[in-house]
Every structure is written in structure tokens, then in C-alpha cells.
Short mmCIF file of C-alpha atoms in Angstrom, two decimals:
data_model
loop_
_atom_site.label_atom_id
_atom_site.label_comp_id
_atom_site.label_asym_id
_atom_site.label_seq_id
_atom_site.Cartn_x
_atom_site.Cartn_y
_atom_site.Cartn_z
CA MET A 1 96.28 63.93 158.98
CA ASN A 2 97.92 64.61 162.32
CA VAL A 3 96.70 67.90 163.77
CA ARG A 4 98.03 69.85 166.71
CA ALA A 5 97.37 73.36 167.97
CA VAL A 6 100.30 75.13 169.63
CA THR A 7 101.12 78.58 170.94
CA THR A 8 104.51 78.72 169.20
CA PRO A 9 104.97 82.09 167.46
CA TRP A 10 104.83 81.57 163.73
CA GLN A 11 108.26 83.16 163.35
CA SER A 12 109.64 80.12 165.20
CA ALA A 13 107.63 77.42 163.42
CA GLU A 14 109.41 74.80 161.36
CA ALA A 15 107.46 73.59 158.34
CA ASP A 16 107.70 72.88 154.63
CA TRP A 17 105.10 75.62 154.20
CA LEU A 18 104.03 78.29 156.67
CA ILE A 19 100.72 79.97 155.78
CA VAL A 20 100.26 83.47 157.21
CA PHE A 21 97.15 85.60 156.66
CA VAL A 22 97.51 89.26 155.74
CA PRO A 23 94.73 91.88 155.96
CA GLU A 24 94.15 94.37 153.19
CA GLY A 25 95.10 98.02 153.54
CA ALA A 26 96.33 97.96 157.13
CA ASP A 27 99.86 98.61 158.31
CA PHE A 28 101.88 95.61 159.35
CA LEU A 29 101.26 94.98 163.03
CA GLY A 30 102.48 92.52 165.63
CA SER A 31 104.13 89.42 164.16
CA LEU A 32 103.93 90.72 160.59
CA ALA A 33 105.78 93.86 161.62
CA ASP A 34 108.41 91.77 163.43
CA PHE A 35 108.95 89.60 160.37
CA ASP A 36 109.15 92.65 158.12
CA LYS A 37 111.82 94.14 160.36
CA ALA A 38 113.78 90.90 160.73
CA SER A 39 113.78 90.35 156.95
CA GLY A 40 115.07 93.82 156.20
CA GLY A 41 111.73 95.27 155.12
CA ARG A 42 110.84 92.49 152.68
CA LEU A 43 107.08 92.77 153.28
CA THR A 44 107.18 96.54 152.93
CA ARG A 45 108.98 96.26 149.59
CA LEU A 46 106.48 93.66 148.34
CA LYS A 47 103.61 95.88 149.41
CA GLU A 48 105.08 98.98 147.77
CA ALA A 49 105.62 97.01 144.56
CA GLY A 50 101.95 95.98 144.56
CA ASP A 51 102.73 92.28 144.96
CA LEU A 52 101.34 92.00 148.50
CA THR A 53 97.86 93.52 148.72
CA GLY A 54 96.06 91.44 151.33
CA LYS A 55 93.02 91.25 149.07
CA GLN A 56 90.60 88.40 149.71
CA ALA A 57 92.23 85.02 148.92
CA GLU A 58 95.12 86.62 146.99
CA LEU A 59 98.30 84.59 147.45
CA LEU A 60 102.00 85.46 147.44
CA ALA A 61 104.59 82.71 147.84
CA ILE A 62 108.01 83.38 149.38
CA ARG A 63 110.07 80.31 148.58
CA ASP A 64 113.14 81.46 150.47
CA ALA A 65 111.79 82.32 153.91
CA GLN A 66 115.04 83.33 155.63
CA PRO A 67 115.47 84.28 158.42
CA LEU A 68 112.46 82.11 159.40
CA PRO A 69 112.99 78.40 160.19
CA ALA A 70 110.10 77.54 157.84
CA LYS A 71 111.33 76.63 154.36
CA ARG A 72 108.61 78.55 152.53
CA VAL A 73 105.98 81.12 153.44
CA LEU A 74 102.62 81.63 151.74
CA LEU A 75 101.03 85.00 152.43
CA ALA A 76 97.27 84.79 151.98
CA GLY A 77 95.01 87.82 151.87
CA ILE A 78 91.89 87.96 154.04
CA GLY A 79 90.51 91.24 152.74
CA LYS A 80 89.57 94.33 154.70
CA PRO A 81 89.19 93.71 158.45
CA ALA A 82 85.76 95.37 158.45
CA GLU A 83 84.56 92.79 155.89
CA PHE A 84 86.03 89.74 157.63
CA THR A 85 83.62 86.83 158.13
CA PRO A 86 84.20 83.14 158.91
CA GLN A 87 82.92 82.25 155.43
CA ARG A 88 85.39 84.59 153.72
CA PHE A 89 88.19 83.31 155.93
CA GLU A 90 87.32 79.74 155.03
CA ARG A 91 87.62 80.54 151.32
CA ALA A 92 90.98 82.18 151.86
CA CYS A 93 92.17 79.21 153.90
CA LEU A 94 90.98 76.69 151.30
CA THR A 95 92.65 78.68 148.53
CA ALA A 96 95.94 78.70 150.43
CA VAL A 97 95.81 75.00 151.30
CA ARG A 98 94.99 74.03 147.72
CA SER A 99 98.02 76.02 146.57
CA VAL A 100 100.52 74.30 148.85
CA SER A 101 99.08 70.80 148.30
CA GLU A 102 99.87 70.71 144.58
CA LYS A 103 103.15 69.02 145.52
CA LYS A 104 104.00 66.71 148.37
CA PHE A 105 104.88 68.79 151.42
CA PRO A 106 104.18 66.66 154.53
CA ASN A 107 104.51 69.40 157.17
CA VAL A 108 102.35 72.51 156.98
CA ALA A 109 101.89 75.20 159.63
CA ILE A 110 99.02 77.69 159.52
CA ALA A 111 98.90 80.76 161.74
CA ALA A 112 95.42 81.67 162.97
CA PRO A 113 94.93 85.39 162.27
CA VAL A 114 94.12 87.99 164.89
CA VAL A 115 91.43 90.24 163.41
CA GLU A 116 90.10 93.19 165.37
CA GLY A 117 86.34 93.64 165.54
CA THR A 118 85.28 90.19 164.34
CA SER A 119 82.75 88.10 166.24
CA ALA A 120 84.61 84.94 165.26
CA SER A 121 86.48 83.43 168.19
CA ILE A 122 89.90 81.83 168.01
CA THR A 123 88.23 78.42 168.35
CA ASP A 124 86.02 79.21 165.35
CA LEU A 125 89.07 80.04 163.27
CA VAL A 126 91.00 76.98 164.42
CA GLN A 127 88.10 74.71 163.46
CA ILE A 128 87.86 76.33 160.04
CA ILE A 129 91.61 75.89 159.49
CA ALA A 130 91.54 72.20 160.41
CA THR A 131 88.56 71.47 158.18
CA ALA A 132 89.99 73.45 155.27
CA ALA A 133 93.33 71.65 155.59
CA ALA A 134 91.66 68.24 155.37
CA VAL A 135 89.31 69.14 152.52
CA GLY A 136 91.53 71.49 150.54
CA SER A 137 94.46 69.08 150.34
CA THR A 138 92.33 66.15 149.15
CA GLY A 139 91.55 66.01 145.43
CA GLN A 140 89.23 64.05 143.18
CA GLY A 141 92.01 62.44 141.12
CA ILE A 142 91.47 59.05 142.73
CA TYR A 143 92.48 57.12 139.62
CA LYS A 144 95.37 59.29 138.40
CA ALA A 145 98.81 57.72 138.06
CA GLU A 146 100.30 61.06 139.09
CA PRO A 147 98.22 62.70 141.83
CA SER A 148 97.36 66.35 141.31
CA ARG A 149 96.92 66.97 145.04
CA PHE A 150 98.71 65.63 148.11
CA PRO A 151 97.01 65.41 151.53
CA ILE A 152 98.75 67.19 154.37
CA GLU A 153 100.31 64.64 156.72
CA ASN A 154 101.13 66.91 159.67
CA LEU A 155 99.27 70.14 160.35
CA THR A 156 100.35 72.59 163.02
CA ILE A 157 97.90 75.38 163.85
CA LEU A 158 99.61 78.32 165.50
CA VAL A 159 97.42 80.25 167.93
CA PRO A 160 97.89 83.23 170.24
CA SER A 161 99.13 82.29 173.72
CA SER A 162 96.06 83.92 175.25
CA GLY A 163 93.78 81.24 173.85
CA ASP A 164 92.14 78.56 176.00
CA GLY A 165 94.35 75.56 175.26
CA THR A 166 91.74 72.86 175.95
CA ARG A 167 89.05 74.54 173.87
CA VAL A 168 91.48 75.25 171.04
CA GLU A 169 92.60 71.63 170.93
CA ALA A 170 88.96 70.51 170.90
CA ALA A 171 88.22 72.90 168.03
CA ALA A 172 91.15 71.54 166.04
CA ARG A 173 89.96 67.99 166.63
CA ARG A 174 86.38 68.86 165.68
CA GLY A 175 87.54 70.59 162.51
CA GLN A 176 89.65 67.60 161.55
CA ILE A 177 86.73 65.20 162.12
CA LEU A 178 84.40 67.34 160.03
CA GLY A 179 86.94 67.60 157.21
CA GLU A 180 87.59 63.86 157.20
CA ALA A 181 83.86 63.13 157.21
CA MET A 182 83.40 65.49 154.26
CA ASN A 183 86.17 63.62 152.46
CA ILE A 184 84.31 60.32 153.00
CA THR A 185 81.28 61.85 151.31
CA ARG A 186 83.36 63.44 148.56
CA GLU A 187 85.17 60.21 147.76
CA LEU A 188 81.94 58.23 147.49
CA VAL A 189 80.45 60.87 145.19
CA ASN A 190 83.61 61.06 143.06
CA ARG A 191 83.90 57.33 142.46
CA PRO A 192 82.13 56.08 139.32
CA ALA A 193 79.07 53.84 139.26
CA ALA A 194 81.26 50.87 138.34
CA ASP A 195 82.75 51.13 141.84
CA ILE A 196 79.88 52.56 143.87
CA TYR A 197 76.57 50.78 143.40
CA PRO A 198 74.00 49.69 146.00
CA GLU A 199 75.91 46.66 147.25
CA THR A 200 79.32 48.34 147.47
CA PHE A 201 77.89 51.48 149.07
CA ALA A 202 76.22 49.28 151.68
CA GLN A 203 79.49 47.42 152.27
CA ARG A 204 81.32 50.72 152.78
CA ALA A 205 78.66 51.77 155.28
CA LYS A 206 79.18 48.52 157.21
CA GLU A 207 82.94 49.08 157.34
CA LEU A 208 82.61 52.67 158.54
CA ALA A 209 79.99 51.68 161.10
CA GLN A 210 82.37 49.09 162.51
CA ASP A 211 85.21 51.62 162.61
CA PHE A 212 83.20 54.25 164.49
CA GLY A 213 80.84 52.23 166.68
CA LEU A 214 77.58 52.65 164.79
CA PHE A 215 74.82 50.09 164.47
CA CYS A 216 74.45 49.16 160.81
CA GLY A 217 71.67 47.21 159.16
CA VAL A 218 71.85 46.32 155.45
CA TYR A 219 68.66 44.99 153.91
CA ASP A 220 68.16 43.27 150.55
CA GLU A 221 65.35 42.77 148.03
CA SER A 222 63.42 40.23 150.11
CA TRP A 223 63.26 42.68 153.03
CA LEU A 224 62.23 45.50 150.69
CA LYS A 225 59.38 43.33 149.43
CA GLU A 226 58.33 42.54 153.00
CA GLN A 227 58.31 46.26 153.72
CA LYS A 228 56.19 46.83 150.58
CA MET A 229 58.61 49.46 149.26
CA GLY A 230 57.07 49.33 145.80
CA ALA A 231 58.22 52.80 144.76
CA LEU A 232 61.88 52.25 145.63
CA MET A 233 61.97 48.77 144.08
CA ALA A 234 60.38 49.98 140.83
CA VAL A 235 63.20 52.48 140.28
CA GLY A 236 65.81 49.76 140.71
CA GLN A 237 64.15 47.00 138.71
CA GLY A 238 65.73 48.00 135.40
CA SER A 239 69.26 47.45 136.72
CA GLN A 240 71.31 44.30 137.13
CA ARG A 241 72.50 45.80 140.42
CA PRO A 242 69.95 44.94 143.12
CA PRO A 243 68.75 47.68 145.49
CA ARG A 244 69.75 47.95 149.12
CA PHE A 245 68.45 49.75 152.19
CA VAL A 246 70.94 50.88 154.85
CA VAL A 247 70.14 51.91 158.43
CA LEU A 248 72.75 53.48 160.71
CA GLU A 249 72.03 54.27 164.34
CA TYR A 250 73.96 56.31 166.88
CA GLN A 251 72.57 56.44 170.41
CA GLY A 252 74.32 59.14 172.39
CA ALA A 253 71.32 59.95 174.59
CA GLY A 254 68.97 57.92 176.74
CA ASP A 255 66.31 55.46 175.64
CA ASP A 256 63.59 58.02 176.31
CA ALA A 257 65.29 60.77 174.25
CA SER A 258 63.92 61.79 170.85
CA TRP A 259 65.42 60.52 167.62
CA LEU A 260 66.58 62.68 164.74
CA ALA A 261 66.31 61.00 161.34
CA LEU A 262 68.65 61.81 158.46
CA VAL A 263 67.38 60.44 155.15
CA GLY A 264 69.50 60.26 151.99
CA LYS A 265 68.68 59.64 148.35
CA GLY A 266 71.09 57.01 147.07
CA VAL A 267 70.65 56.68 143.30
CA THR A 268 74.14 55.42 142.54
CA PHE A 269 73.69 56.14 138.85
CA ASP A 270 70.79 57.86 137.12
CA SER A 271 70.40 57.23 133.41
CA GLY A 272 66.92 58.72 133.57
CA GLY A 273 65.39 55.33 132.89
CA LEU A 274 63.11 55.20 129.86
CA SER A 275 62.92 59.01 130.09
CA LEU A 276 66.56 58.80 129.07
CA LYS A 277 68.88 61.70 129.81
CA PRO A 278 71.06 63.12 127.00
CA THR A 279 74.81 62.55 127.26
CA ASP A 280 75.56 65.91 128.84
CA GLY A 281 72.87 65.37 131.46
CA MET A 282 74.20 61.92 132.31
CA LEU A 283 77.90 62.70 132.57
CA THR A 284 77.85 63.57 136.27
CA MET A 285 75.09 61.20 137.38
CA LYS A 286 77.47 59.21 139.52
CA CYS A 287 76.75 62.06 141.96
CA ASP A 288 73.05 61.25 142.30
CA MET A 289 73.77 59.39 145.53
CA ALA A 290 75.24 62.48 147.21
CA GLY A 291 72.34 62.68 149.67
CA ALA A 292 73.03 59.17 150.97
CA ALA A 293 76.78 59.81 150.97
CA THR A 294 76.25 62.97 153.03
CA VAL A 295 74.16 61.10 155.57
CA LEU A 296 76.85 58.41 155.83
CA GLY A 297 79.62 60.97 156.30
CA ALA A 298 77.59 62.93 158.85
CA MET A 299 76.86 59.81 160.90
CA THR A 300 80.60 59.06 161.17
CA ALA A 301 81.26 62.62 162.38
CA ILE A 302 78.40 62.50 164.91
CA ALA A 303 79.75 59.24 166.31
CA ARG A 304 83.37 60.45 166.45
CA LEU A 305 82.30 63.66 168.19
CA LYS A 306 80.28 61.62 170.70
CA LEU A 307 77.34 64.03 170.54
CA PRO A 308 74.73 63.52 173.31
CA VAL A 309 71.90 62.82 170.88
CA ASN A 310 70.09 59.93 169.19
CA VAL A 311 70.42 59.96 165.40
CA ALA A 312 69.38 57.44 162.77
CA GLY A 313 70.51 57.52 159.15
CA TYR A 314 68.37 55.91 156.44
CA MET A 315 69.67 55.41 152.91
CA GLY A 316 67.73 53.98 149.97
CA LEU A 317 70.16 52.70 147.33
CA VAL A 318 69.23 51.95 143.72
CA GLU A 319 70.46 52.29 140.14
CA ASN A 320 68.04 53.85 137.64
CA MET A 321 68.89 52.01 134.43
CA VAL A 322 67.30 51.03 131.13
CA SER A 323 66.34 47.44 130.30
CA GLY A 324 63.33 45.40 129.29
CA ASN A 325 62.45 45.30 132.97
CA SER A 326 62.53 49.08 133.55
CA TYR A 327 59.52 50.72 135.08
CA LYS A 328 57.52 52.55 132.48
CA LEU A 329 55.64 55.74 131.80
CA GLY A 330 52.04 55.27 132.79
CA ASP A 331 52.84 52.63 135.43
CA VAL A 332 51.01 52.94 138.71
CA LEU A 333 53.22 52.10 141.70
CA THR A 334 52.15 51.42 145.26
CA ALA A 335 54.38 53.02 147.87
CA ARG A 336 55.01 51.63 151.34
CA THR A 337 52.19 53.78 152.77
CA GLY A 338 49.70 52.35 150.27
CA THR A 339 49.70 55.58 148.25
CA THR A 340 49.40 54.91 144.52
CA ILE A 341 51.68 56.88 142.17
CA GLU A 342 51.20 57.44 138.43
CA ILE A 343 54.54 57.63 136.62
CA ASN A 344 54.79 60.37 134.02
CA ASN A 345 58.58 60.70 134.08
CA THR A 346 61.00 57.90 135.00
CA ASP A 347 63.73 60.53 135.48
CA ALA A 348 61.84 61.82 138.53
CA GLU A 349 62.99 58.76 140.42
CA GLY A 350 64.64 60.19 143.53
CA ARG A 351 61.33 61.21 145.07
CA LEU A 352 60.04 57.65 144.60
CA VAL A 353 63.02 56.27 146.53
CA LEU A 354 62.65 58.88 149.27
CA ALA A 355 58.90 58.28 149.59
CA ASP A 356 59.47 54.77 150.93
CA VAL A 357 62.51 55.72 153.02
CA LEU A 358 60.72 58.66 154.64
CA SER A 359 57.71 56.56 155.58
CA TYR A 360 60.03 53.97 157.15
CA ALA A 361 61.76 56.68 159.21
CA VAL A 362 58.37 57.89 160.45
CA ASP A 363 57.30 54.39 161.47
CA GLU A 364 60.60 53.83 163.26
CA GLY A 365 59.77 56.72 165.59
CA ALA A 366 61.68 59.69 164.23
CA GLU A 367 60.73 62.86 166.08
CA SER A 368 62.16 65.17 163.40
CA ILE A 369 63.44 64.47 159.88
CA ILE A 370 65.90 65.98 157.43
CA ASP A 371 66.24 64.50 153.97
CA LEU A 372 68.95 65.34 151.45
CA ALA A 373 68.76 64.72 147.74
CA THR A 374 70.18 65.82 144.42
CA LEU A 375 66.54 66.00 143.49
CA THR A 376 65.75 68.58 140.82
CA GLY A 377 67.37 70.58 138.08
CA ALA A 378 64.67 73.13 138.81
CA CYS A 379 66.35 73.97 142.12
CA VAL A 380 69.64 74.58 140.30
CA VAL A 381 67.85 76.92 137.91
CA ALA A 382 66.28 78.77 140.85
CA LEU A 383 69.27 79.02 143.18
CA GLY A 384 72.39 78.26 141.16
CA GLU A 385 75.23 75.90 142.05
CA ASP A 386 76.20 77.32 145.44
CA ILE A 387 72.95 77.53 147.40
CA VAL A 388 70.83 74.68 148.79
CA GLY A 389 67.05 74.88 148.65
CA ALA A 390 65.11 74.10 151.86
CA PHE A 391 61.48 72.99 151.93
CA SER A 392 59.53 72.27 155.10
CA ASN A 393 56.15 71.51 156.62
CA ASN A 394 57.13 72.95 160.00
CA GLN A 395 58.60 76.45 160.35
CA PRO A 396 60.08 76.07 163.87
CA TRP A 397 61.96 72.95 162.75
CA CYS A 398 63.07 74.65 159.53
CA ASP A 399 64.31 77.61 161.57
CA LYS A 400 66.53 75.25 163.58
CA VAL A 401 67.99 73.76 160.40
CA LEU A 402 68.59 77.23 158.95
CA ALA A 403 70.28 78.29 162.19
CA GLY A 404 72.50 75.21 162.00
CA SER A 405 73.50 76.05 158.44
CA LYS A 406 74.39 79.58 159.49
CA ARG A 407 76.62 78.32 162.29
CA ALA A 408 78.21 75.88 159.84
CA GLY A 409 78.80 78.61 157.26
CA GLU A 410 76.72 76.88 154.59
CA GLU A 411 74.18 78.64 152.36
CA ILE A 412 70.49 77.63 152.41
CA TRP A 413 67.50 79.47 151.00
CA GLN A 414 64.01 78.50 152.14
CA MET A 415 61.53 77.95 149.32
CA PRO A 416 57.71 78.29 149.47
CA MET A 417 55.47 75.28 150.11
CA HIS A 418 52.00 76.64 149.29
CA ASP A 419 49.24 74.03 149.11
CA ALA A 420 48.28 75.26 145.63
CA PHE A 421 51.26 73.28 144.27
CA ASN A 422 49.46 70.06 145.24
CA ASP A 423 47.02 70.65 142.37
CA LEU A 424 49.86 70.07 139.90
CA LEU A 425 50.33 66.54 141.25
CA LYS A 426 46.73 65.37 140.84
CA SER A 427 46.26 62.22 138.80
CA ASP A 428 43.19 60.82 137.06
CA VAL A 429 44.20 57.21 137.72
CA ALA A 430 46.14 57.24 141.01
CA ASP A 431 46.45 59.12 144.27
CA VAL A 432 49.26 61.29 142.92
CA LYS A 433 51.55 61.80 139.91
CA ASN A 434 55.31 61.70 140.40
CA THR A 435 55.86 65.06 138.67
CA GLY A 436 53.90 68.27 138.35
CA GLY A 437 55.46 69.60 135.16
CA ARG A 438 58.05 72.34 134.70
CA PRO A 439 56.48 75.21 136.70
CA GLY A 440 57.77 75.17 140.27
CA GLY A 441 59.47 71.84 139.69
CA SER A 442 61.53 71.83 142.89
CA ILE A 443 58.45 72.77 144.93
CA THR A 444 56.16 70.12 143.46
CA ALA A 445 58.91 67.56 144.14
CA ALA A 446 58.95 68.67 147.79
CA LYS A 447 55.14 68.62 147.97
CA PHE A 448 55.29 65.03 146.71
CA LEU A 449 57.69 64.09 149.51
CA GLU A 450 55.55 65.86 152.09
CA LYS A 451 52.83 63.25 151.53
CA PHE A 452 55.05 60.58 153.08
CA VAL A 453 56.18 62.20 156.36
CA ASP A 454 52.85 61.94 158.19
CA LYS A 455 53.05 65.57 159.37
CA LYS A 456 56.27 64.94 161.32
CA PRO A 457 58.55 68.01 161.50
CA TRP A 458 60.49 67.64 158.27
CA VAL A 459 62.95 69.58 156.15
CA HIS A 460 63.89 68.59 152.62
CA LEU A 461 67.26 69.88 151.37
CA ASP A 462 67.64 69.90 147.59
CA ILE A 463 71.40 69.78 147.10
CA ALA A 464 71.35 69.27 143.31
CA GLY A 465 73.45 72.38 142.64
CA PRO A 466 76.13 72.48 145.36
CA ALA A 467 76.67 68.73 145.87
CA PHE A 468 78.84 68.36 142.76
CA ALA A 469 81.03 71.13 141.33
CA SER A 470 81.27 70.91 137.56
CA SER A 471 84.72 72.53 137.63
CA ALA A 472 87.39 73.58 140.09
CA LYS A 473 87.84 77.10 141.44
CA ALA A 474 90.70 78.58 143.44
CA HIS A 475 89.00 77.70 146.73
CA ARG A 476 87.42 74.37 145.81
CA GLU A 477 88.04 71.13 144.02
CA GLY A 478 85.76 70.00 141.23
CA GLY A 479 83.51 67.01 141.90
CA GLY A 480 81.89 66.11 145.22
CA SER A 481 81.75 68.93 147.77
CA GLY A 482 80.39 67.38 150.98
CA VAL A 483 77.89 70.23 151.22
CA MET A 484 75.45 70.17 154.16
CA LEU A 485 77.45 67.65 156.18
CA ARG A 486 78.52 70.34 158.65
CA THR A 487 74.95 71.61 158.83
CA LEU A 488 73.67 68.14 159.73
CA VAL A 489 76.26 67.85 162.49
CA GLU A 490 75.38 71.31 163.82
CA VAL A 491 71.68 70.47 163.88
CA ALA A 492 72.40 67.18 165.62
CA ALA A 493 74.62 68.91 168.20
CA HIS A 494 71.72 71.18 169.18
CA PHE A 495 68.89 68.67 168.76
CA GLY A 496 66.63 68.46 171.80
CA LYS A 497 68.21 71.46 173.52
#
């Protein structure tokens, strides 16, 4: 997608579609008033007829835009000005972009709104527009003969002439990079396990690393054995697809600067193992590598943005399948740290993978750690499909991650981590069990992971709900969402400051 930000008035913009945002309840002002007058009161008539309300994300298409040079105009509501927020604007923008991308229209112009009383700057809005244009026009129909969505080829963002041109251009570029990184993650999540398995995921990581100047290390079974990653290898031993371990490094700061570690669960398909999932529970399990895919996408964005920070991405990649070689209930595994783990559910496999990856990140010198995983159905039950659960051993570090999510416009809710939950993980035969039963299932999973971070500042993000949308809505595509990628980039941008 080619993106440019210009100060051309939207009444003069040439495009296949021109998207203009309309507030609810207010009189037409400025450019809207000018267009209403030039079109002989068209907007006034539409408003009086009840067709143009300005309500949040409500759309009205004008397919004959005369006297404008644009061929078509889409009027998109942004609600009452007093209720305007960047998050609500993003939803309106995504809804509008998804509407115009249902057919192939290469040239789209979007006018950044001027909203009185909002704390959002013009650069904030421009970044949101660029990201929404990239994400909203890209669908999940990768294998369809007839695409149901067509990416925008040329995007023109129309801004007020009073804006700072350099900062606006930078915001447009940043928004585009974030949107394209989210699409990398979404595509990986949306592809089936026949296409994305440990070896092919690792190959994709190598290609992206080469494209964007990242160090990439891909390690096979012999290396995993040398590293004594017994927990990770046990999960993958039932599959014909061998496991892989991927390391990405971006060094944007000095040798003496601290390193931020991003750790991703990469179960490229999760059958549940011998604790076999039912059909309905297995249908979307191609998405169980969304944590690793998010780390990969975030690392490309961090590199493209040239952030002055050191970041390492660690991804443990396995398939959890059923065979005569599958790990079994009652097995006792030995993790990389030497911790022994009694298996009482082979479908609680993601935490076993992360245990070894987290300990490796600690030993490699990570100062602070964030892991992402589609880890527990319990978190979906607790928080639904739109909110990520956060778990941490260090409140100041968690506060920084929460602040990053707020700046990114992504929803996180911090969950408790009381030591009493450790009692549910006690085993009679090993150091720990891999599950603590149904009560507090997302918390006991996090308490399990906590045992492998050696008290380093750490935040675990359970993205099981928001990482994969079971169905489409007006503002979002079904399938992979790319959730938390923008939060990771925000945290990285402020790391060490």
C-alpha cells in the first residue's frame, strides 16, 4: 500500500472512494457545510430524511459524488463529539475501510476529522487511519478463487493545512508499518496447519529477518536436546513435524543497553494430544501459534521503525498431535531448568513450551520479559473475546505494559497472582503439575509459567480470546486479529526510558 499525507482539501481530492467522517447531532461546519452548499443542500436533505445521522460507525454511501472530483463518497459517523475517543474512531475507520474494500478500488482518500475537545492529535488520527486502511482492507480469504476483500493500493490521507507536515508524514508511515506487521501476524494465524508448521514458520521468520535486517537463528531437534528442553520436545514428539526454536534479535541501542525479550507460544496445531479436543474445540486450533506470530510481526515493525532499543524475540514451535509416540498422562518431564513436571492434561501444552523458552530468554540476559500465548479457555470465560488477560510478578513492569496497551488502544485487564494458587499445582511425584484444575485456570497457568522466569520482571499476556475472531463484525474481519502487536511496539518504544 502506498500511503501519503497531504493538505489538499477533501473537496478537491480525486479518488475512487473518498471517506469523510461526520459527527452526530452537530450542524454541518467547515468543509461539510461547503460541500452541502455546493451540492445544493444534499447533506441537509439526507439528514432531514434520517439517512445521515452521524451515529458511531454508521455508513452512508453517495455513489454519484458530483460536484466533487471523487467518484464516490462514503460518509462515516463518528458519534457525538463529547464521546469521541481514538478507539471509537478506529472502529469507525475500520468499518468504513471494510465497506469500500469489498470491490477493487485502487485509490482511496480518507479525510482526517477535526473534532473539538478531543485529546487526540492530528498525528494520532493519521496513524489510526493508516493502520485501519492496511488491516481493514486485508481479508482472511487467502484461498478463495474470488477474493472477498481487496487491499487498498494507494491511500491518500487528507489533513488540515495547520498540521506539522513532517510529523504527519511520520505518523502515516508508522501507521502503515503497524498495519502491515499486523497483517503478517494475521496471515500466519489464518493459514492452516498444512501450510504453517514448525519448519515453514521458521522459514518465514528467516525470510522476514532478511528483508528487515534482523538476526535470525533457527534451531532444530539436536540443539533442543543440547539445551535440555525436555518440556518443549515432549509436546512435539507425537507429530511427524519436528519442532523448531526461532530467535530474532534487533539491536537498536548500545551493547551495554538492556534487552527486552518477547516470547511467543508457537503451537502450530493443537489437537489436545491424548487429552483429545472435540471437533468444535479443534476447528480453530491453527490459531494456537498466534503468540509466536505476534512476536514475529512485532519484531518486523520494531526493525522497520528503527526504535532505539534492544529487543529479542523467542519462539518455540511445535505441533501437539496424537500418535504412538505422544507424551502421556502421568509422564514426568524434565524442563530446561531441571524442574520436573507431572502431566495430568496433554492439552495444557502451551505452558510446557513456554517454560523452556522463558528459561532460555532469562539465561540469554533478558532484563524484562513479555510472553504472549493463546493459553487458556479459562481466560476467555473470564474476560470474553475482546480483552486480554495480563499476569505479572512485578507491578512496575506490568504498569508499563498496561500503559503501552492504553497508548496503543488495546484492551488489557490485569488478573490476580496470589501465591495461594501455587497450592493447586503441587504434585506428589514431581516438582509441579502442569495444570491446577478448573478453578482459576488462567491464573494457575500463569503461576506455572512464573516458576521459569527466575524472578525477572515478567508479564504474561493470555490472548486466547482476542487473537482469533470466530466471526466477522462490521469493524473487523473474522480469523486472526494481530492483537497486542501494537502494544508490544509501544512498550519497546518506551523501554529503558
